[in-house]
Coordinates of C-alpha atoms in Angstrom, one line a residue:
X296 CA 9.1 66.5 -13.9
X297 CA 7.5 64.0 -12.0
X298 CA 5.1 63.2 -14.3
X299 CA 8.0 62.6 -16.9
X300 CA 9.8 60.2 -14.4
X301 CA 6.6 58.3 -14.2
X302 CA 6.4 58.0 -18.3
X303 CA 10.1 57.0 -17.8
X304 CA 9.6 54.5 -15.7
X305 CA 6.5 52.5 -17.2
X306 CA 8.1 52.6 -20.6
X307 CA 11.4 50.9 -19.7
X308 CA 8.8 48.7 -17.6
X309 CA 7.2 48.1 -20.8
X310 CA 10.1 47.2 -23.0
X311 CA 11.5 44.5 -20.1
X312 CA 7.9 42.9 -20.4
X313 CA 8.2 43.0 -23.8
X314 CA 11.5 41.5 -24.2
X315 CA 10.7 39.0 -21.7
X316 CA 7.6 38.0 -23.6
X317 CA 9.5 37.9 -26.5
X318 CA 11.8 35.6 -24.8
X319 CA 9.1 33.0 -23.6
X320 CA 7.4 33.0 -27.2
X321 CA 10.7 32.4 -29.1
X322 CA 11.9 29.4 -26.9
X323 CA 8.6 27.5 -28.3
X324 CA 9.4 27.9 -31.7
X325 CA 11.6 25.4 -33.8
X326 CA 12.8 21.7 -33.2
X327 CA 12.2 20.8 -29.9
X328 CA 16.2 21.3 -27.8
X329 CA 18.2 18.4 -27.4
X330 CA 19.6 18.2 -23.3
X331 CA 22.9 16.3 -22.2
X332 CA 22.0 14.8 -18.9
X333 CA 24.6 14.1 -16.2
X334 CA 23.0 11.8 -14.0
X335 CA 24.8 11.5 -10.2
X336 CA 23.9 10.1 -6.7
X337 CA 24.5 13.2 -4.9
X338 CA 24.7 11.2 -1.8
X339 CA 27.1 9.1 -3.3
X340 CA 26.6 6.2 -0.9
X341 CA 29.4 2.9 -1.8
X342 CA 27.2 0.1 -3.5
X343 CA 24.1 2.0 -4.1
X344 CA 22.9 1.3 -7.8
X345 CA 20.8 3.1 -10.2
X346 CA 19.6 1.7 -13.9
X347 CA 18.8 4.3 -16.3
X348 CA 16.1 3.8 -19.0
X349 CA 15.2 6.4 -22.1
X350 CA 12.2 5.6 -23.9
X351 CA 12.3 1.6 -22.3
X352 CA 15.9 1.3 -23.4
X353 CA 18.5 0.8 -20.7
X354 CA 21.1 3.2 -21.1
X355 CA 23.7 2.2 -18.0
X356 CA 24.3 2.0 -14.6
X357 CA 25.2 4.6 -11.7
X358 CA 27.4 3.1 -9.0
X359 CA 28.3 5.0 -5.9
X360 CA 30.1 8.4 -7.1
X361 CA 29.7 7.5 -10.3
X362 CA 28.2 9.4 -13.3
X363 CA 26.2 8.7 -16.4
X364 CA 26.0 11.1 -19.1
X365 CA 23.1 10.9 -21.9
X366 CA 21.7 13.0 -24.7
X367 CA 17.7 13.3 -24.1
X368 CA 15.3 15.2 -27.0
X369 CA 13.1 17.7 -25.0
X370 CA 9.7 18.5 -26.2
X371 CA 8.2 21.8 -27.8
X372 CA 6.3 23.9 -25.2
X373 CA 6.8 27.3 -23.9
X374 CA 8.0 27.1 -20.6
X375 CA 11.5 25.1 -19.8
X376 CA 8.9 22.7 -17.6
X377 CA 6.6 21.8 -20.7
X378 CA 10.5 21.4 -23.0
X379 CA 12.0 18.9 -20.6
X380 CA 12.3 15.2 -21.4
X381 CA 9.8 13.2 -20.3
X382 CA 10.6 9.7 -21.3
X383 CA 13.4 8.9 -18.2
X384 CA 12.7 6.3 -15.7
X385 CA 15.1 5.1 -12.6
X386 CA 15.2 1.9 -11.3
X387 CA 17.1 0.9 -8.3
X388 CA 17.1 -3.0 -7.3
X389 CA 15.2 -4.7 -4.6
X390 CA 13.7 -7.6 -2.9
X391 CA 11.6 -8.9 -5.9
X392 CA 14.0 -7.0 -8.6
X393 CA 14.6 -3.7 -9.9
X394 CA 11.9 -1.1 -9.2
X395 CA 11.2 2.8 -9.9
X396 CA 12.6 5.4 -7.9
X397 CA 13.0 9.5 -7.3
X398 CA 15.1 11.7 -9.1
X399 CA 15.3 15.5 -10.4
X400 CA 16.0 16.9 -13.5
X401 CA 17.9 20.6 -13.3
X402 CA 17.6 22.3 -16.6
X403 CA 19.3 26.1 -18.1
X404 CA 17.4 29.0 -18.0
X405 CA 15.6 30.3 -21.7
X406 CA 18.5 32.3 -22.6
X407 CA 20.6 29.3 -22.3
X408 CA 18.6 27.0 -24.2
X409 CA 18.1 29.7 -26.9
X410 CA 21.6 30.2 -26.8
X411 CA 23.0 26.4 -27.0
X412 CA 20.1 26.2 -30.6
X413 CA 21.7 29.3 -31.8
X414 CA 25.2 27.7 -31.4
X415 CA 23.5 23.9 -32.8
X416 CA 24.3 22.1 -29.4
X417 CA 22.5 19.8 -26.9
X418 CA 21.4 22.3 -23.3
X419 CA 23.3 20.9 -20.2
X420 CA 21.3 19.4 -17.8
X421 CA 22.0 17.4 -14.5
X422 CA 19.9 14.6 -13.1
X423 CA 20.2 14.1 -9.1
X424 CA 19.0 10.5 -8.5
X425 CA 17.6 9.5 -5.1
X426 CA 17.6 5.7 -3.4
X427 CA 13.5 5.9 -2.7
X428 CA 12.7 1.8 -2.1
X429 CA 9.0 0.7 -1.5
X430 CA 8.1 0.6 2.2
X431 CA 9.6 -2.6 3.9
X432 CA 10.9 -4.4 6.8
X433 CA 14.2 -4.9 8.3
X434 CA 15.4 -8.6 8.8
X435 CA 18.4 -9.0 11.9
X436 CA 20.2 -12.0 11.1
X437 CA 23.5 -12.9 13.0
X438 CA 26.2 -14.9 11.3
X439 CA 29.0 -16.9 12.8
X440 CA 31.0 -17.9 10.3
X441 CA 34.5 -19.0 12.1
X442 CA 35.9 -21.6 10.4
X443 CA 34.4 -21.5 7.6
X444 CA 34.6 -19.9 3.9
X445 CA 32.8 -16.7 2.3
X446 CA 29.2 -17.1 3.1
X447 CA 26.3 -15.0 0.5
X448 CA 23.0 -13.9 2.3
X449 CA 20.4 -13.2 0.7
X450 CA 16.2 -12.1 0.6
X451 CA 15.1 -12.3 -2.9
X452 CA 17.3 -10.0 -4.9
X453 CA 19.2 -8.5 -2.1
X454 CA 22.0 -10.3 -0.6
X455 CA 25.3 -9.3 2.0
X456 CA 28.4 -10.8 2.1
X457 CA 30.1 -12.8 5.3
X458 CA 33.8 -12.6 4.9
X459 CA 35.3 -15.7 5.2
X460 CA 35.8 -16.6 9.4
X461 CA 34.1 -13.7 10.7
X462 CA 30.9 -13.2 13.0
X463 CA 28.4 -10.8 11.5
X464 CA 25.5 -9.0 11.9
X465 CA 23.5 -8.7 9.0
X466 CA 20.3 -6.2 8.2
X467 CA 18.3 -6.8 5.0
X468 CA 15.0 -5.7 4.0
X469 CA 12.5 -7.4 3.2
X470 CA 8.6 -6.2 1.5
X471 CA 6.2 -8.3 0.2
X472 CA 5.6 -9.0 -4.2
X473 CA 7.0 -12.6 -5.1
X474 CA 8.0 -16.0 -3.1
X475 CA 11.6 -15.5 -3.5
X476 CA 10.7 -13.0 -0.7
X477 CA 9.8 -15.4 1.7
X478 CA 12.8 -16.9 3.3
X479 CA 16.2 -16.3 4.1
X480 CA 19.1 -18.0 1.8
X481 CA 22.7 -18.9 2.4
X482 CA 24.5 -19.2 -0.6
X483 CA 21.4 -19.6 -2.9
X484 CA 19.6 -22.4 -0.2
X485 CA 16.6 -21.5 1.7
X486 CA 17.2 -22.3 5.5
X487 CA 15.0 -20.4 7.4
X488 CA 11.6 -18.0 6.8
X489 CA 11.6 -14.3 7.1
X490 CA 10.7 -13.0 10.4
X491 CA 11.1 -9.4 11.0
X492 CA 10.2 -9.6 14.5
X493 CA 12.8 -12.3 15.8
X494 CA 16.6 -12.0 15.0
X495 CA 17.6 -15.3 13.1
X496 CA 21.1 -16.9 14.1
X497 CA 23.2 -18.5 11.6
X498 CA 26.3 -20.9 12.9
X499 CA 28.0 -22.2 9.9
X500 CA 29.9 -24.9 11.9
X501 CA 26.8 -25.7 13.9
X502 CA 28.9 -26.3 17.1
X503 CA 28.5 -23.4 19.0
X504 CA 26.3 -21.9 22.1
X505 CA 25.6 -18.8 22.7
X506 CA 24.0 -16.7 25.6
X507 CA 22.6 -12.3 25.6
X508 CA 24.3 -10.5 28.3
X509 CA 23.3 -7.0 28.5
X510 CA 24.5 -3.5 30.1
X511 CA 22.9 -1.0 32.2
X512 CA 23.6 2.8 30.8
X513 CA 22.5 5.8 33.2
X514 CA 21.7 3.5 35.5
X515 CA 23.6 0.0 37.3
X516 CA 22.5 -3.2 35.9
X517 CA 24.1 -5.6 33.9
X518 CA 24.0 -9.0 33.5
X519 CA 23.5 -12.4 31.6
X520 CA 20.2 -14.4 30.2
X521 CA 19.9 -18.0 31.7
X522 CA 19.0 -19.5 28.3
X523 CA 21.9 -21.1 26.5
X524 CA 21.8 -21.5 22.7
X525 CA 22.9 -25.1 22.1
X526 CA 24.0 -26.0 18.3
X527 CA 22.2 -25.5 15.5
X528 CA 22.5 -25.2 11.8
X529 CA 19.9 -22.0 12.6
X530 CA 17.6 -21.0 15.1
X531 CA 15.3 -17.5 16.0
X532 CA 16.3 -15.7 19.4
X533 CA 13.9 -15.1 22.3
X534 CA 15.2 -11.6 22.1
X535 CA 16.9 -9.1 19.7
X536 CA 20.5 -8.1 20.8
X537 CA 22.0 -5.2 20.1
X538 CA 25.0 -6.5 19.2
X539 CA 26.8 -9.9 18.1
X540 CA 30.4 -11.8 19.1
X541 CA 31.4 -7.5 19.8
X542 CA 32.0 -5.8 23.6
X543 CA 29.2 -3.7 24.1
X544 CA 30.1 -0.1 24.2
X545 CA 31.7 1.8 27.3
X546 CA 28.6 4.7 26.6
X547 CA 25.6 5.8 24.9
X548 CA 23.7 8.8 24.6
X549 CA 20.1 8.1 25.4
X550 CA 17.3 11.1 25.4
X551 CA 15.9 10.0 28.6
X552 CA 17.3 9.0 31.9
X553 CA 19.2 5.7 30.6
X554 CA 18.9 2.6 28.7
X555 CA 20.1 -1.1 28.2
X556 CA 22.4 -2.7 25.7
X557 CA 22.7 -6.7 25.2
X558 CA 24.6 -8.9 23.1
X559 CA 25.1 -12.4 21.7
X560 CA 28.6 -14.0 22.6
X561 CA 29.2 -17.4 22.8
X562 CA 30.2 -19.8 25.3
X563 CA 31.4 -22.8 26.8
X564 CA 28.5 -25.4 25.5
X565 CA 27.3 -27.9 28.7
X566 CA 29.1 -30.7 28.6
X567 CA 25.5 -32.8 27.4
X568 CA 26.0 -30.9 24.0
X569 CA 29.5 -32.0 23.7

């Protein structure tokens, strides 16, 4: 009996392997399958933007949670890896214009593929796209733009907006690959260089000072810096606050056994600037 069992056992093992085989060697044969690609930002981030190229041709955009669906020819092979289309590229944009980026393809099993030839239709497919940029630098640059009208900031390709009256802080990054790269612009006009170790201040009506005051967290200390920004059109800060023309918060967590919080607020200019 146990013997028999054994028998049993090896040829049901034997006919799974077969089929499986059988499985693998069909999904090679015939025109290679046609996918239909659903192509998402799973992290679905506002304002992030992907292009979408087959074969050099741009196919569309991805905003935000938005989707872009496209039919892709696979290739012959025998394995779904060696079947699955190879001619996509992502491009997301950047400092010196659009560039490559991450994404994954997530394709049916070979009963599904086999299944959707049977039944003469393209295999689904999704396409999770990842925002990958190059390796760069962040760029503070404060904004005070009270009394005056929208305001466009801008390194190279990338650029914020400053509402119109409001005081901003601004982050932008910035890597190296052209000359538009090189300086910070205000509505399309270069007015200062890129420096990623300074924080660059911006007054729009060039009339106002300005002076860091700082708070103590875990520990007592607060206080004010005795240089006084006088007005300019722009000018780099001795220091990088925290925080611009905002009240610094009442808390913070820290990891260690406290830390220090400044801002830039403005003042009452001396009365030599007036």
């Amino acid at each position: 009996m146990k013997q028999r069992c054994s028998i049993s056992c090896i040829t049901w093992r034997s006919i799974f392997s077969f089929a499986f085989l059988l499985v693998l060697g069909c999904i090679g044969c015939g025109k290679p399958p046609m996918f239909h690609v659903v192509a998402r930002n799973e992290r679905a981030v506002e304002g992030e933007r992907f292009k979408i190229f087959l074969k050099g041709r741009e196919l569309g955009t991805v905003t935000g949670s938005g989707t872009l669906a496209f039919d892709a020819e696979g290739r012959k092979g025998d394995t779904v890896q060696e079947m699955e289309p190879r001619d996509i590229e992502v491009r997301i944009p950047w400092v010196c214009g659009w560039v490559k980026t991450d994404f994954s393809l997530y394709l049916a099993g070979p009963d599904e593929i086999e299944r959707a030839r049977a039944e003469h239709r393209p295999v689904q497919a999704s396409m999770s796209l990842s925002y990958m940029p190059p390796a760069f630098d962040w760029v503070t640059i404060f904004v005070d733009n009270r009394g005056g009208p929208p305001q466009t900031v801008s390194i190279g390709e990338l650029q914020e907006q400053v509402p119109a009256g409001a005081a901003q802080r601004i982050l932008l990054p910035h890597s190296d690959g052209c000359d538009k790269a090189n300086d910070v612009r205000l509505n399309g006009a270069a007015v200062a260089p890129v420096n990623t170790r300074q924080t660059l201040l911006i007054d729009i009506s060039h009339s106002h000072c300005y002076r860091v005051e700082w708070a103590g967290y875990g520990f007592d200390d607060s206080g004010h810096g005795k240089t006084i920004y006088q007005p300019r059109p722009f000018q780099f800060l001795d220091s990088n606050p925290d925080f611009f023309m905002e009240p610094l918060p009442g808390s913070v967590v820290t990891e260690g056994t406290g830390t220090v919080r400044s801002k830039l607020k403005d003042v009452a200019c001396p009365k030599r600037v007036r």
